[in-house]
Each structure stands twice: as structure tokens, then as C-alpha cells.
mmCIF file of N, CA and C in Angstrom:
data_model
loop_
_atom_site.group_PDB
_atom_site.id
_atom_site.type_symbol
_atom_site.label_atom_id
_atom_site.label_comp_id
_atom_site.label_asym_id
_atom_site.label_seq_id
_atom_site.Cartn_x
_atom_site.Cartn_y
_atom_site.Cartn_z
ATOM 1 N N UNK A 12 131.712 147.697 140.460
ATOM 2 C CA UNK A 12 132.691 147.970 140.515
ATOM 3 C C UNK A 12 133.075 149.346 139.109
ATOM 4 N N UNK A 13 133.542 150.518 139.868
ATOM 5 C CA UNK A 13 134.238 151.114 138.933
ATOM 6 C C UNK A 13 135.375 150.880 138.382
ATOM 7 N N UNK A 14 135.642 151.616 136.862
ATOM 8 C CA UNK A 14 137.227 150.892 136.615
ATOM 9 C C UNK A 14 138.262 151.720 137.498
ATOM 10 N N UNK A 15 137.802 152.684 137.738
ATOM 11 C CA UNK A 15 138.923 153.770 138.888
ATOM 12 C C UNK A 15 139.024 152.445 140.457
ATOM 13 N N UNK A 16 138.394 152.199 140.813
ATOM 14 C CA UNK A 16 138.399 150.970 142.111
ATOM 15 C C UNK A 16 139.091 150.008 141.956
ATOM 16 N N UNK A 17 139.002 149.394 140.320
ATOM 17 C CA UNK A 17 139.501 148.409 140.011
ATOM 18 C C UNK A 17 140.863 148.167 139.959
ATOM 19 N N UNK A 18 141.545 149.773 139.200
ATOM 20 C CA UNK A 18 143.116 149.969 139.093
ATOM 21 C C UNK A 18 143.744 150.289 140.484
ATOM 22 N N UNK A 19 142.769 150.711 141.314
ATOM 23 C CA UNK A 19 143.379 150.896 142.708
ATOM 24 C C UNK A 19 143.694 149.703 143.228
ATOM 25 N N UNK A 20 142.671 148.865 143.126
ATOM 26 C CA UNK A 20 143.098 147.549 143.726
ATOM 27 C C UNK A 20 144.160 146.295 143.001
ATOM 28 N N UNK A 21 144.197 147.180 141.508
ATOM 29 C CA UNK A 21 144.710 145.934 140.957
ATOM 30 C C UNK A 21 146.449 146.022 141.779
ATOM 31 N N UNK A 22 146.552 147.402 141.497
ATOM 32 C CA UNK A 22 148.052 148.190 141.830
ATOM 33 C C UNK A 22 147.908 147.772 143.666
ATOM 34 N N UNK A 23 147.533 147.699 144.610
ATOM 35 C CA UNK A 23 147.291 148.124 146.032
ATOM 36 C C UNK A 23 147.979 145.997 145.627
ATOM 37 N N UNK A 24 147.521 145.270 144.915
ATOM 38 C CA UNK A 24 147.783 143.942 144.771
ATOM 39 C C UNK A 24 148.971 143.511 144.378
ATOM 40 N N UNK A 25 149.171 144.030 143.188
ATOM 41 C CA UNK A 25 150.903 143.645 142.868
ATOM 42 C C UNK A 25 151.368 144.110 143.712
ATOM 43 N N UNK A 26 151.273 145.506 144.321
ATOM 44 C CA UNK A 26 152.259 146.183 145.093
ATOM 45 C C UNK A 26 152.675 144.939 146.403
ATOM 46 N N UNK A 27 151.724 144.837 147.256
ATOM 47 C CA UNK A 27 151.738 143.864 147.566
ATOM 48 C C UNK A 27 152.687 142.418 147.438
ATOM 49 N N UNK A 28 152.356 142.024 146.148
ATOM 50 C CA UNK A 28 152.750 140.817 145.660
ATOM 51 C C UNK A 28 154.805 140.872 145.464
ATOM 52 N N UNK A 29 154.910 142.284 145.378
ATOM 53 C CA UNK A 29 156.554 142.073 144.868
ATOM 54 C C UNK A 29 156.771 142.664 146.140
ATOM 55 N N UNK A 30 156.507 143.561 147.357
ATOM 56 C CA UNK A 30 157.293 143.667 148.362
ATOM 57 C C UNK A 30 157.236 142.177 149.606
ATOM 58 N N UNK A 31 156.169 141.641 149.110
ATOM 59 C CA UNK A 31 156.709 140.045 150.013
ATOM 60 C C UNK A 31 157.757 139.138 149.197
ATOM 61 N N UNK A 32 157.806 139.890 148.069
ATOM 62 C CA UNK A 32 158.908 138.876 147.239
ATOM 63 C C UNK A 32 160.433 139.222 147.527
ATOM 64 N N UNK A 33 160.075 140.774 147.427
ATOM 65 C CA UNK A 33 161.451 141.868 147.622
ATOM 66 C C UNK A 33 161.595 141.457 149.641
ATOM 67 N N UNK A 34 160.454 140.997 150.250
ATOM 68 C CA UNK A 34 160.935 141.113 151.702
ATOM 69 C C UNK A 34 161.782 139.765 151.750
ATOM 70 N N UNK A 35 161.222 138.534 151.406
ATOM 71 C CA UNK A 35 161.680 137.581 151.344
ATOM 72 C C UNK A 35 162.971 136.646 150.654
ATOM 73 N N UNK A 36 163.456 137.892 149.926
ATOM 74 C CA UNK A 36 164.722 138.163 149.361
ATOM 75 C C UNK A 36 166.012 138.856 149.949
ATOM 76 N N UNK A 37 165.003 139.660 150.408
ATOM 77 C CA UNK A 37 166.019 139.929 151.682
ATOM 78 C C UNK A 37 166.846 139.079 152.540
ATOM 79 N N UNK A 38 165.623 138.429 153.269
ATOM 80 C CA UNK A 38 165.496 137.841 153.972
ATOM 81 C C UNK A 38 166.417 136.702 153.665
ATOM 82 N N UNK A 39 166.694 135.918 153.294
ATOM 83 C CA UNK A 39 167.431 135.125 152.579
ATOM 84 C C UNK A 39 168.783 135.614 152.411
ATOM 85 N N UNK A 40 168.937 136.608 151.701
ATOM 86 C CA UNK A 40 170.513 137.538 151.382
ATOM 87 C C UNK A 40 170.762 137.578 153.212
ATOM 88 N N UNK A 41 170.003 138.301 154.077
ATOM 89 C CA UNK A 41 170.643 138.931 154.786
ATOM 90 C C UNK A 41 171.381 137.489 156.161
ATOM 91 N N UNK A 42 170.593 136.254 155.389
ATOM 92 C CA UNK A 42 171.240 135.160 156.539
ATOM 93 C C UNK A 42 172.380 134.565 155.564
ATOM 94 N N UNK A 43 172.805 134.841 154.900
ATOM 95 C CA UNK A 43 173.734 133.696 153.932
ATOM 96 C C UNK A 43 173.133 132.980 153.446
ATOM 97 N N UNK A 44 171.918 133.120 153.425
ATOM 98 C CA UNK A 44 170.953 132.001 152.056
ATOM 99 C C UNK A 44 171.040 132.489 150.717
ATOM 100 N N UNK A 45 171.002 131.250 150.162
ATOM 101 C CA UNK A 45 171.503 131.697 148.262
ATOM 102 C C UNK A 45 169.596 132.019 148.035
ATOM 103 N N UNK A 46 169.630 133.020 147.486
ATOM 104 C CA UNK A 46 168.261 133.283 146.610
ATOM 105 C C UNK A 46 167.864 132.387 146.223
ATOM 106 N N UNK A 47 167.087 131.922 145.589
ATOM 107 C CA UNK A 47 166.534 130.947 144.814
ATOM 108 C C UNK A 47 165.720 131.406 144.057
ATOM 109 N N UNK A 48 165.721 131.506 142.308
ATOM 110 C CA UNK A 48 164.406 131.881 141.993
ATOM 111 C C UNK A 48 163.402 130.766 140.574
ATOM 112 N N UNK A 49 163.978 130.101 140.957
ATOM 113 C CA UNK A 49 163.103 128.847 140.823
ATOM 114 C C UNK A 49 163.560 128.075 139.367
ATOM 115 N N UNK A 50 164.182 129.139 138.491
ATOM 116 C CA UNK A 50 164.630 129.119 137.120
ATOM 117 C C UNK A 50 166.302 128.420 136.868
ATOM 118 N N UNK A 51 166.786 128.797 138.307
ATOM 119 C CA UNK A 51 168.302 128.667 137.427
ATOM 120 C C UNK A 51 169.408 128.943 137.250
ATOM 121 N N UNK A 52 168.828 130.348 137.132
ATOM 122 C CA UNK A 52 169.180 132.062 136.583
ATOM 123 C C UNK A 52 170.944 131.830 137.805
ATOM 124 N N UNK A 53 169.965 131.855 139.157
ATOM 125 C CA UNK A 53 171.310 131.814 140.015
ATOM 126 C C UNK A 53 172.483 131.153 140.089
ATOM 127 N N UNK A 54 172.210 130.319 140.040
ATOM 128 C CA UNK A 54 173.001 129.063 139.652
ATOM 129 C C UNK A 54 174.136 128.734 138.902
ATOM 130 N N UNK A 55 173.048 129.381 137.513
ATOM 131 C CA UNK A 55 174.223 129.164 136.281
ATOM 132 C C UNK A 55 175.079 130.995 136.676
ATOM 133 N N UNK A 56 175.139 131.942 137.628
ATOM 134 C CA UNK A 56 175.894 133.115 137.738
ATOM 135 C C UNK A 56 176.957 132.388 138.619
ATOM 136 N N UNK A 57 177.083 131.166 139.343
ATOM 137 C CA UNK A 57 178.199 131.350 139.450
ATOM 138 C C UNK A 57 179.035 130.367 139.280
#
């Protein structure tokens, strides 16, 4: 695998992970559900 193909594959994979996370966060926010980040940051902001 060439370095260009590896870079494009890495970019596509990271983009997919970010978009999935954004979709889950948006779905939780749309349903008035508190988004949980797993680190307690959102709980300390309230």
C-alpha cells in the first residue's frame, strides 16, 4: 500500500468516526437527553 492510499484511508476512517460521534451527540440533544461524554465534564458544567 502506498503512503497516499494509507493517508486517504486514515482520513476517511477518522472522518467516519467523527461523523458518527456527531450524529449520536445531535440525536441525544434533539431528544432533550443529556449527552454523556464519559469523563464527567458535562455533569460538572451543570
